[in-house]
Amino acid sequence: MAERFEVVQVSVAAVMSVDGKLTRHDEANIYEWVSDEDQQNFRELIGEQDVIVMGRGSYEAVQQSLKLNPKRLRVVLTTHPEQFSERSINGQLEFYAQSPQQLVASLENRGYTNILVVGGSRMISEFLEAGLVNQLYVTIEPRLFGSGKPLTADKPIDIQLQLEKSQVLNDQGTVLQIYTVR
Ligand SMILES: NC(=O)c1ccc[n+]([C@@H]2O[C@H](COP(=O)([O-])OP(=O)(O)OC[C@H]3O[C@@H](n4cnc5c(N)ncnc54)[C@H](OP(=O)(O)O)[C@@H]3O)[C@@H](O)[C@H]2O)c1
């Protein structure tokens, strides 16, 4: 497992059902079921970051509503970055075919310090497996979906976490849990 970087803080944020699904069945739009309180919390967390990283699948799910901002770089990982070259805006929206390790190293070289990985399953797994993640923000919505994309990809991992904070966000019992990765 790779060493975490000294300067860069890498966090992962996700919202899921009680049974650990990031999506309701095969629906792409999670905002049909995510609580207002989680969305508010997520906006605040985004505001503290200078880079947001997502997989191509997640980018396609949010691209219509994505508001670009010169103060915040969005990075999309895809094995076909050339297909997105016309959408790329240097410093705001960039597409790469890189491993998590390569990406974090190059972002660190460019002076970025706070990186938030926002999904989906494969991205979260790859960053955790590479040993790059310092913190995990998981919101659990009080719902059961039975099927949908899992929090981590369907392969064996064993990563120890330390719960730092658990906060109930609303009357329905949406819970935000913040973990450090041990
Ligand atoms: N509930 C939540 O918190 C949450 C968060 C985010 C997303 N979601 C949902 O999850 C769904 C998308 O998740 P997903 O698991 O299908 O997709 P994803 O992880 O967002 O994207 C997977 C894609 O990312 C690219 N990729 C991943 N690692 C890469 C690497 N190291 N190098 C190059 N490319 C890499 C590949 O793109 P190519 O195929 O182009 O090569 C891969 O197919 C959406 O429906 C979204 O709404 C939910």
Coordinates of N, CA and C and ligand atoms in Angstrom, one line a residue:
M1 N 0.8 -1.2 0.0 CA 0.0 0.0 0.0 C 0.9 1.3 0.0
A2 N 0.5 2.2 -0.8 CA 1.3 3.5 -0.9 C 1.2 4.3 0.4
E3 N 2.2 5.1 0.6 CA 2.2 6.1 1.7 C 1.3 7.2 1.4
R4 N 0.6 7.7 2.4 CA -0.2 8.9 2.1 C 0.7 10.1 2.0
F5 N 0.2 11.2 1.3 CA 1.1 12.3 1.0 C 1.1 13.2 2.3
E6 N 2.2 13.9 2.4 CA 2.5 14.7 3.6 C 1.6 16.0 3.7
V7 N 1.5 16.7 2.5 CA 0.8 17.9 2.5 C -0.7 17.8 2.2
V8 N -0.9 17.0 1.2 CA -2.3 16.9 0.6 C -3.2 16.1 1.6
Q9 N -4.4 16.6 1.8 CA -5.4 15.8 2.5 C -6.4 15.3 1.5
V10 N -6.6 14.0 1.5 CA -7.6 13.4 0.6 C -8.8 12.9 1.4
S11 N -9.9 13.3 1.1 CA -11.1 12.9 1.8 C -12.1 12.2 0.8
V12 N -12.9 11.4 1.3 CA -14.0 10.8 0.4 C -15.3 11.2 1.0
A13 N -16.3 11.5 0.2 CA -17.6 11.8 0.7 C -18.6 11.0 -0.1
A14 N -19.6 10.5 0.6 CA -20.7 9.7 -0.1 C -21.9 9.8 0.7
V15 N -23.1 9.6 0.1 CA -24.3 9.5 0.8 C -24.9 8.2 0.3
M16 N -25.5 7.4 1.3 CA -25.9 6.1 0.9 C -27.2 5.7 1.8
S17 N -27.8 4.6 1.3 CA -28.9 4.1 2.1 C -28.4 3.3 3.3
V18 N -29.3 2.9 4.2 CA -28.9 2.0 5.3 C -28.2 0.7 4.8
D19 N -28.7 0.2 3.7 CA -28.1 -1.0 3.2 C -26.9 -0.7 2.2
G20 N -26.3 0.5 2.3 CA -25.0 0.8 1.7 C -25.1 1.0 0.2
K21 N -26.2 1.5 -0.3 CA -26.3 1.8 -1.7 C -26.1 3.3 -2.0
L22 N -25.3 3.6 -3.0 CA -25.0 5.0 -3.4 C -26.1 5.4 -4.4
T23 N -26.8 4.5 -5.0 CA -27.8 4.8 -6.0 C -29.1 4.0 -5.6
R24 N -30.3 4.6 -5.9 CA -31.5 3.9 -5.8 C -31.7 3.0 -7.1
H25 N -31.4 1.7 -6.9 CA -31.5 0.8 -8.1 C -30.5 1.3 -9.2
D26 N -31.0 1.5 -10.4 CA -30.1 1.9 -11.4 C -30.3 3.4 -11.8
E27 N -31.0 4.1 -10.9 CA -31.2 5.6 -11.2 C -29.9 6.3 -11.1
A28 N -29.6 7.2 -12.0 CA -28.4 8.1 -12.0 C -28.6 9.2 -11.0
N29 N -29.8 9.8 -10.9 CA -30.0 11.0 -10.1 C -30.2 10.7 -8.6
I30 N -29.2 11.0 -7.8 CA -29.4 10.7 -6.4 C -30.2 11.8 -5.7
Y31 N -30.4 12.9 -6.3 CA -31.1 14.0 -5.6 C -32.6 13.8 -5.5
E32 N -33.1 12.7 -6.0 CA -34.5 12.3 -5.8 C -34.7 11.8 -4.4
W33 N -33.6 11.4 -3.8 CA -33.8 10.7 -2.4 C -32.9 11.3 -1.3
V34 N -31.9 12.1 -1.7 CA -31.0 12.6 -0.7 C -31.6 13.8 0.0
S35 N -31.5 13.8 1.3 CA -32.1 14.9 2.1 C -31.5 16.2 1.9
D36 N -32.3 17.3 2.1 CA -31.9 18.7 2.0 C -30.7 18.9 3.0
E37 N -30.8 18.3 4.1 CA -29.7 18.5 5.1 C -28.4 17.9 4.7
D38 N -28.4 16.8 4.0 CA -27.2 16.3 3.5 C -26.7 17.1 2.3
Q39 N -27.6 17.6 1.5 CA -27.1 18.5 0.4 C -26.4 19.7 0.9
Q40 N -27.0 20.3 2.0 CA -26.4 21.5 2.6 C -25.0 21.2 3.1
N41 N -25.0 20.1 3.8 CA -23.7 19.7 4.4 C -22.6 19.4 3.3
F42 N -23.1 18.8 2.2 CA -22.2 18.5 1.1 C -21.7 19.8 0.5
R43 N -22.6 20.7 0.3 CA -22.1 22.0 -0.3 C -21.1 22.7 0.6
E44 N -21.3 22.6 1.9 CA -20.3 23.2 2.8 C -18.9 22.5 2.7
L45 N -19.0 21.2 2.6 CA -17.7 20.4 2.5 C -17.0 20.7 1.2
I46 N -17.8 20.8 0.1 CA -17.2 21.2 -1.2 C -16.5 22.5 -1.1
G47 N -17.1 23.5 -0.4 CA -16.6 24.8 -0.2 C -15.2 24.8 0.5
E48 N -14.9 23.8 1.2 CA -13.6 23.7 1.9 C -12.5 23.1 1.1
Q49 N -12.9 22.6 -0.1 CA -11.9 21.9 -1.0 C -11.3 22.7 -2.1
D50 N -10.1 22.3 -2.6 CA -9.7 23.0 -3.8 C -9.7 22.1 -5.0
V51 N -9.9 20.8 -4.8 CA -10.1 19.8 -5.9 C -11.2 18.8 -5.6
I52 N -12.1 18.6 -6.5 CA -13.1 17.6 -6.4 C -12.8 16.5 -7.5
V53 N -12.7 15.3 -7.1 CA -12.4 14.2 -8.1 C -13.5 13.3 -8.2
M54 N -13.9 12.9 -9.4 CA -14.9 11.9 -9.6 C -14.6 11.0 -10.8
G55 N -15.3 9.9 -10.8 CA -15.2 9.0 -12.0 C -16.1 9.5 -13.1
R56 N -15.8 9.0 -14.3 CA -16.6 9.4 -15.5 C -18.1 9.1 -15.3
G57 N -18.4 8.0 -14.6 CA -19.8 7.6 -14.4 C -20.5 8.7 -13.5
S58 N -19.8 9.2 -12.5 CA -20.4 10.2 -11.6 C -20.5 11.5 -12.4
Y59 N -19.5 11.8 -13.2 CA -19.5 13.1 -13.9 C -20.7 13.1 -14.9
E60 N -21.0 12.0 -15.5 CA -22.1 11.9 -16.4 C -23.4 12.1 -15.7
A61 N -23.5 11.6 -14.4 CA -24.7 11.8 -13.7 C -25.0 13.2 -13.3
V62 N -23.9 14.0 -13.1 CA -24.1 15.4 -12.6 C -23.8 16.5 -13.6
Q63 N -23.3 16.1 -14.8 CA -22.7 17.2 -15.7 C -23.7 18.3 -16.0
Q64 N -25.0 18.0 -16.1 CA -25.9 19.1 -16.4 C -26.0 20.1 -15.4
S65 N -25.8 19.7 -14.1 CA -26.0 20.7 -13.0 C -24.7 21.2 -12.5
L66 N -23.6 20.7 -13.0 CA -22.3 21.1 -12.5 C -22.0 22.6 -12.7
K67 N -21.7 23.3 -11.6 CA -21.4 24.7 -11.8 C -19.9 24.9 -11.6
L68 N -19.2 25.2 -12.7 CA -17.8 25.3 -12.6 C -17.4 26.6 -11.9
N69 N -16.2 26.6 -11.3 CA -15.8 27.7 -10.5 C -14.3 27.8 -10.6
P70 N -13.8 29.0 -10.9 CA -12.3 29.2 -11.1 C -11.5 28.9 -9.8
K71 N -12.2 28.9 -8.7 CA -11.5 28.6 -7.4 C -11.4 27.1 -7.1
R72 N -12.1 26.3 -7.9 CA -12.1 24.9 -7.6 C -11.9 24.0 -8.8
L73 N -10.9 23.2 -8.7 CA -10.7 22.3 -9.9 C -11.5 21.0 -9.8
R74 N -12.2 20.7 -10.8 CA -12.9 19.4 -10.9 C -12.1 18.5 -11.8
V75 N -11.8 17.3 -11.3 CA -11.0 16.3 -12.1 C -11.9 15.1 -12.3
V76 N -12.0 14.6 -13.6 CA -12.7 13.4 -13.9 C -11.7 12.4 -14.4
L77 N -11.8 11.2 -13.8 CA -10.9 10.1 -14.3 C -11.7 9.3 -15.3
T78 N -11.0 9.0 -16.4 CA -11.6 8.2 -17.5 C -10.5 7.6 -18.3
T79 N -10.7 6.4 -18.8 CA -9.7 5.8 -19.7 C -9.7 6.5 -21.1
H80 N -10.6 7.4 -21.3 CA -10.7 8.1 -22.6 C -10.8 9.6 -22.5
P81 N -9.7 10.2 -21.9 CA -9.8 11.7 -21.7 C -9.9 12.4 -23.0
E82 N -9.4 11.9 -24.1 CA -9.4 12.6 -25.4 C -10.9 12.8 -25.8
Q83 N -11.8 12.0 -25.4 CA -13.2 12.2 -25.8 C -13.9 13.4 -25.1
F84 N -13.2 13.9 -24.1 CA -13.7 15.1 -23.3 C -12.9 16.3 -23.5
S85 N -12.0 16.3 -24.5 CA -11.0 17.4 -24.6 C -11.8 18.8 -24.9
E86 N -12.9 18.7 -25.6 CA -13.6 20.0 -25.9 C -14.3 20.6 -24.6
R87 N -14.5 19.7 -23.6 CA -15.2 20.2 -22.4 C -14.2 20.7 -21.4
S88 N -12.9 20.4 -21.6 CA -11.9 20.6 -20.6 C -11.6 22.1 -20.5
I89 N -11.6 22.6 -19.3 CA -11.2 24.0 -19.0 C -10.1 24.0 -18.0
N90 N -8.9 24.4 -18.4 CA -7.7 24.3 -17.5 C -8.0 24.9 -16.1
G91 N -7.7 24.2 -15.1 CA -7.9 24.7 -13.7 C -9.3 24.6 -13.2
Q92 N -10.3 24.3 -14.1 CA -11.7 24.2 -13.6 C -12.3 22.8 -13.9
L93 N -12.0 22.2 -15.0 CA -12.6 20.9 -15.4 C -11.5 20.2 -16.2
E94 N -10.9 19.1 -15.7 CA -9.9 18.4 -16.4 C -10.1 16.9 -16.4
F95 N -9.7 16.3 -17.4 CA -10.0 14.8 -17.6 C -8.7 14.1 -17.7
Y96 N -8.5 13.0 -16.9 CA -7.2 12.3 -16.9 C -7.5 10.8 -16.9
A97 N -6.5 10.1 -17.5 CA -6.4 8.6 -17.4 C -5.2 8.4 -16.5
Q98 N -5.4 8.4 -15.2 CA -4.2 8.3 -14.3 C -4.7 7.4 -13.1
S99 N -3.7 6.8 -12.5 CA -4.0 6.1 -11.2 C -4.2 7.1 -10.1
P100 N -4.9 6.8 -9.0 CA -5.1 7.8 -7.9 C -3.8 8.3 -7.5
Q101 N -2.8 7.4 -7.4 CA -1.4 7.9 -6.9 C -0.8 8.9 -7.8
Q102 N -0.9 8.7 -9.1 CA -0.3 9.6 -10.1 C -1.1 10.9 -10.0
L103 N -2.4 10.8 -9.9 CA -3.2 12.1 -9.9 C -2.9 12.9 -8.6
V104 N -2.8 12.3 -7.5 CA -2.6 13.0 -6.2 C -1.2 13.6 -6.3
A105 N -0.2 12.9 -6.8 CA 1.2 13.4 -6.9 C 1.2 14.7 -7.8
S106 N 0.5 14.6 -8.9 CA 0.5 15.8 -9.8 C -0.3 16.9 -9.2
L107 N -1.3 16.7 -8.5 CA -2.1 17.8 -7.9 C -1.2 18.4 -6.8
E108 N -0.5 17.6 -6.0 CA 0.4 18.1 -5.0 C 1.4 19.0 -5.6
N109 N 2.0 18.6 -6.7 CA 3.0 19.4 -7.4 C 2.5 20.7 -7.9
R110 N 1.2 20.7 -8.2 CA 0.6 22.0 -8.6 C 0.1 22.9 -7.4
G111 N 0.3 22.4 -6.2 CA 0.1 23.2 -5.0 C -1.3 23.0 -4.4
Y112 N -2.0 22.0 -4.9 CA -3.3 21.8 -4.3 C -3.2 21.0 -3.0
T113 N -4.0 21.3 -2.0 CA -3.8 20.7 -0.7 C -5.1 19.9 -0.2
N114 N -6.3 20.3 -0.6 CA -7.5 19.6 -0.1 C -8.2 19.0 -1.3
I115 N -8.2 17.6 -1.3 CA -8.8 16.9 -2.4 C -10.0 16.1 -1.9
L116 N -11.2 16.2 -2.5 CA -12.3 15.4 -2.1 C -12.8 14.5 -3.2
V117 N -12.8 13.2 -3.0 CA -13.2 12.2 -3.9 C -14.7 12.0 -3.7
V118 N -15.5 12.2 -4.7 CA -17.0 12.1 -4.5 C -17.7 10.9 -5.2
G119 N -16.9 10.0 -5.6 CA -17.5 8.8 -6.1 C -17.2 8.6 -7.6
G120 N -17.8 7.4 -8.1 CA -18.7 6.5 -7.5 C -17.9 5.3 -6.8
S121 N -18.5 4.2 -6.8 CA -18.0 3.0 -6.1 C -16.6 2.7 -6.5
R122 N -16.3 2.7 -7.8 CA -15.0 2.3 -8.2 C -13.9 3.3 -7.8
M123 N -14.2 4.6 -7.9 CA -13.3 5.6 -7.5 C -13.0 5.5 -6.0
I124 N -14.0 5.3 -5.2 CA -13.9 5.3 -3.8 C -12.9 4.1 -3.4
S125 N -13.2 3.0 -4.0 CA -12.4 1.8 -3.8 C -10.9 2.0 -4.2
E126 N -10.7 2.6 -5.4 CA -9.4 2.7 -5.9 C -8.6 3.7 -5.0
F127 N -9.2 4.7 -4.5 CA -8.4 5.7 -3.6 C -8.2 5.0 -2.2
L128 N -9.2 4.3 -1.7 CA -9.0 3.6 -0.4 C -7.9 2.5 -0.6
E129 N -8.0 1.7 -1.6 CA -7.0 0.7 -1.8 C -5.6 1.2 -2.0
A130 N -5.4 2.4 -2.6 CA -4.1 3.0 -2.8 C -3.6 3.6 -1.5
G131 N -4.4 3.6 -0.5 CA -3.9 4.1 0.8 C -3.8 5.6 0.9
L132 N -4.6 6.3 0.0 CA -4.4 7.7 -0.1 C -5.4 8.5 0.8
V133 N -6.4 7.8 1.3 CA -7.5 8.6 1.9 C -7.2 8.8 3.4
N134 N -7.4 10.1 3.8 CA -7.3 10.4 5.3 C -8.6 10.4 6.0
Q135 N -9.7 10.9 5.3 CA -11.0 11.0 6.0 C -12.1 10.5 5.1
L136 N -13.1 10.0 5.8 CA -14.3 9.5 5.0 C -15.5 10.1 5.7
Y137 N -16.3 10.8 4.8 CA -17.6 11.4 5.2 C -18.7 10.6 4.6
V138 N -19.5 9.9 5.5 CA -20.6 9.1 5.0 C -21.9 9.6 5.6
T139 N -22.8 9.9 4.7 CA -24.1 10.2 5.2 C -25.0 9.0 5.0
I140 N -25.8 8.6 6.0 CA -26.7 7.5 5.9 C -28.1 8.0 5.9
E141 N -28.8 7.8 4.8 CA -30.2 8.2 4.7 C -31.0 7.0 5.2
P142 N -32.1 7.3 6.0 CA -32.9 6.2 6.5 C -33.8 5.6 5.5
R143 N -33.2 4.9 4.6 CA -33.9 4.2 3.5 C -33.2 2.9 3.2
L144 N -34.0 2.0 2.6 CA -33.4 0.7 2.1 C -33.7 0.5 0.7
F145 N -32.7 0.2 -0.2 CA -32.9 0.1 -1.6 C -32.8 -1.3 -2.1
G146 N -32.2 -2.2 -1.4 CA -32.0 -3.5 -1.9 C -31.1 -3.7 -3.1
S147 N -31.2 -2.8 -4.1 CA -30.2 -2.8 -5.2 C -29.8 -1.4 -5.5
G148 N -28.6 -1.3 -6.1 CA -28.0 0.0 -6.4 C -26.5 -0.2 -6.4
K149 N -25.8 0.9 -6.7 CA -24.3 0.8 -6.6 C -23.9 0.8 -5.2
P150 N -22.9 -0.1 -4.9 CA -22.5 -0.1 -3.5 C -21.5 1.0 -3.2
L151 N -21.2 1.2 -1.9 CA -20.3 2.3 -1.5 C -18.9 2.0 -2.0
T152 N -18.5 0.7 -1.9 CA -17.2 0.3 -2.5 C -17.4 -0.8 -3.5
A153 N -16.5 -0.9 -4.5 CA -16.7 -1.9 -5.6 C -16.7 -3.3 -5.0
D154 N -17.4 -4.2 -5.7 CA -17.6 -5.5 -5.2 C -16.3 -6.4 -5.3
K155 N -15.4 -6.1 -4.4 CA -14.2 -6.9 -4.3 C -13.6 -6.8 -2.9
P156 N -12.9 -7.8 -2.4 CA -12.5 -7.8 -1.0 C -11.5 -6.6 -0.7
I157 N -11.9 -5.9 0.4 CA -10.9 -5.0 1.0 C -11.0 -5.1 2.5
D158 N -10.1 -4.6 3.3 CA -10.2 -4.6 4.7 C -9.5 -3.4 5.2
I159 N -10.3 -2.3 5.4 CA -9.7 -1.1 5.8 C -10.3 -0.6 7.2
Q160 N -9.4 -0.3 8.1 CA -9.9 0.0 9.5 C -10.1 1.5 9.5
L161 N -11.2 1.8 10.2 CA -11.6 3.2 10.3 C -11.7 3.6 11.8
Q162 N -11.6 4.8 12.1 CA -11.9 5.3 13.4 C -13.0 6.4 13.3
L163 N -14.1 6.1 14.0 CA -15.2 7.1 14.0 C -14.8 8.3 14.8
E164 N -14.9 9.5 14.2 CA -14.5 10.8 14.8 C -15.7 11.5 15.2
K165 N -16.8 11.4 14.4 CA -18.0 12.2 14.7 C -19.2 11.5 14.1
S166 N -20.3 11.6 14.9 CA -21.6 11.1 14.3 C -22.7 12.1 14.7
Q167 N -23.4 12.5 13.7 CA -24.3 13.6 13.9 C -25.6 13.4 13.2
V168 N -26.7 13.5 13.9 CA -28.1 13.3 13.3 C -28.4 14.6 12.7
L169 N -28.8 14.6 11.4 CA -29.0 15.9 10.7 C -30.4 16.3 10.6
N170 N -31.4 15.4 10.8 CA -32.8 15.8 10.7 C -33.7 14.9 11.5
D171 N -35.0 15.2 11.5 CA -36.0 14.4 12.3 C -36.2 13.0 11.8
Q172 N -35.9 12.8 10.5 CA -36.0 11.4 9.9 C -34.9 10.5 10.4
G173 N -33.8 11.1 10.8 CA -32.7 10.3 11.3 C -31.6 10.2 10.3
T174 N -31.4 11.1 9.3 CA -30.2 11.1 8.5 C -29.0 11.3 9.4
V175 N -28.0 10.4 9.2 CA -26.8 10.5 10.1 C -25.6 10.8 9.3
L176 N -24.8 11.8 9.7 CA -23.5 12.0 9.1 C -22.5 11.4 10.0
Q177 N -21.6 10.5 9.4 CA -20.5 9.9 10.1 C -19.2 10.3 9.5
I178 N -18.3 10.8 10.3 CA -17.0 11.2 9.9 C -15.9 10.2 10.5
Y179 N -15.2 9.6 9.6 CA -14.2 8.6 10.0 C -12.8 9.1 9.6
T180 N -11.8 8.8 10.4 CA -10.4 8.8 9.8 C -10.0 7.4 9.4
V181 N -9.2 7.3 8.4 CA -8.7 6.0 7.9 C -7.4 5.7 8.7
R182 N -7.4 4.5 9.4 CA -6.3 4.2 10.2 C -5.1 3.6 9.4
Ligands
LIG1 N1 -24.5 8.5 -3.4 C1 -23.4 9.1 -3.7 O1 -22.7 9.7 -2.8 C2 -22.8 9.1 -5.1 C3 -21.6 9.7 -5.3 C4 -21.1 9.7 -6.6 C5 -21.8 9.0 -7.6 N2 -23.0 8.4 -7.3 C6 -23.7 7.7 -8.4 O2 -22.9 6.6 -8.8 C7 -23.0 6.4 -10.2 C8 -21.7 6.4 -10.9 O3 -20.8 5.5 -10.2 P1 -20.0 4.4 -10.9 O4 -19.5 3.5 -9.9 O5 -20.8 3.8 -12.1 O6 -18.9 5.2 -11.6 P2 -17.6 6.1 -11.2 O7 -16.8 5.4 -10.2 O8 -18.0 7.5 -11.0 O9 -16.9 6.1 -12.6 C9 -16.3 4.9 -13.1 C10 -15.5 5.3 -14.3 O10 -14.4 6.1 -13.9 C11 -13.3 5.9 -14.7 N3 -12.2 5.5 -13.9 C12 -12.2 5.1 -12.6 N4 -11.0 4.9 -12.2 C13 -10.2 5.3 -13.2 C14 -8.8 5.4 -13.3 N5 -7.9 5.0 -12.3 N6 -8.3 5.8 -14.5 C15 -9.1 6.1 -15.5 N7 -10.4 6.1 -15.4 C16 -10.9 5.7 -14.2 C17 -13.7 4.9 -15.7 O11 -14.2 5.6 -16.8 P3 -14.2 5.2 -18.4 O12 -15.2 4.1 -18.5 O13 -14.6 6.4 -19.1 O14 -12.8 4.7 -18.6 C18 -14.8 4.1 -15.0 O15 -15.7 3.5 -15.9 C19 -23.9 7.6 -10.7 O16 -25.2 7.1 -10.9 C20 -24.0 8.6 -9.6 O17 -25.2 9.2 -9.4 C21 -23.5 8.4 -6.1

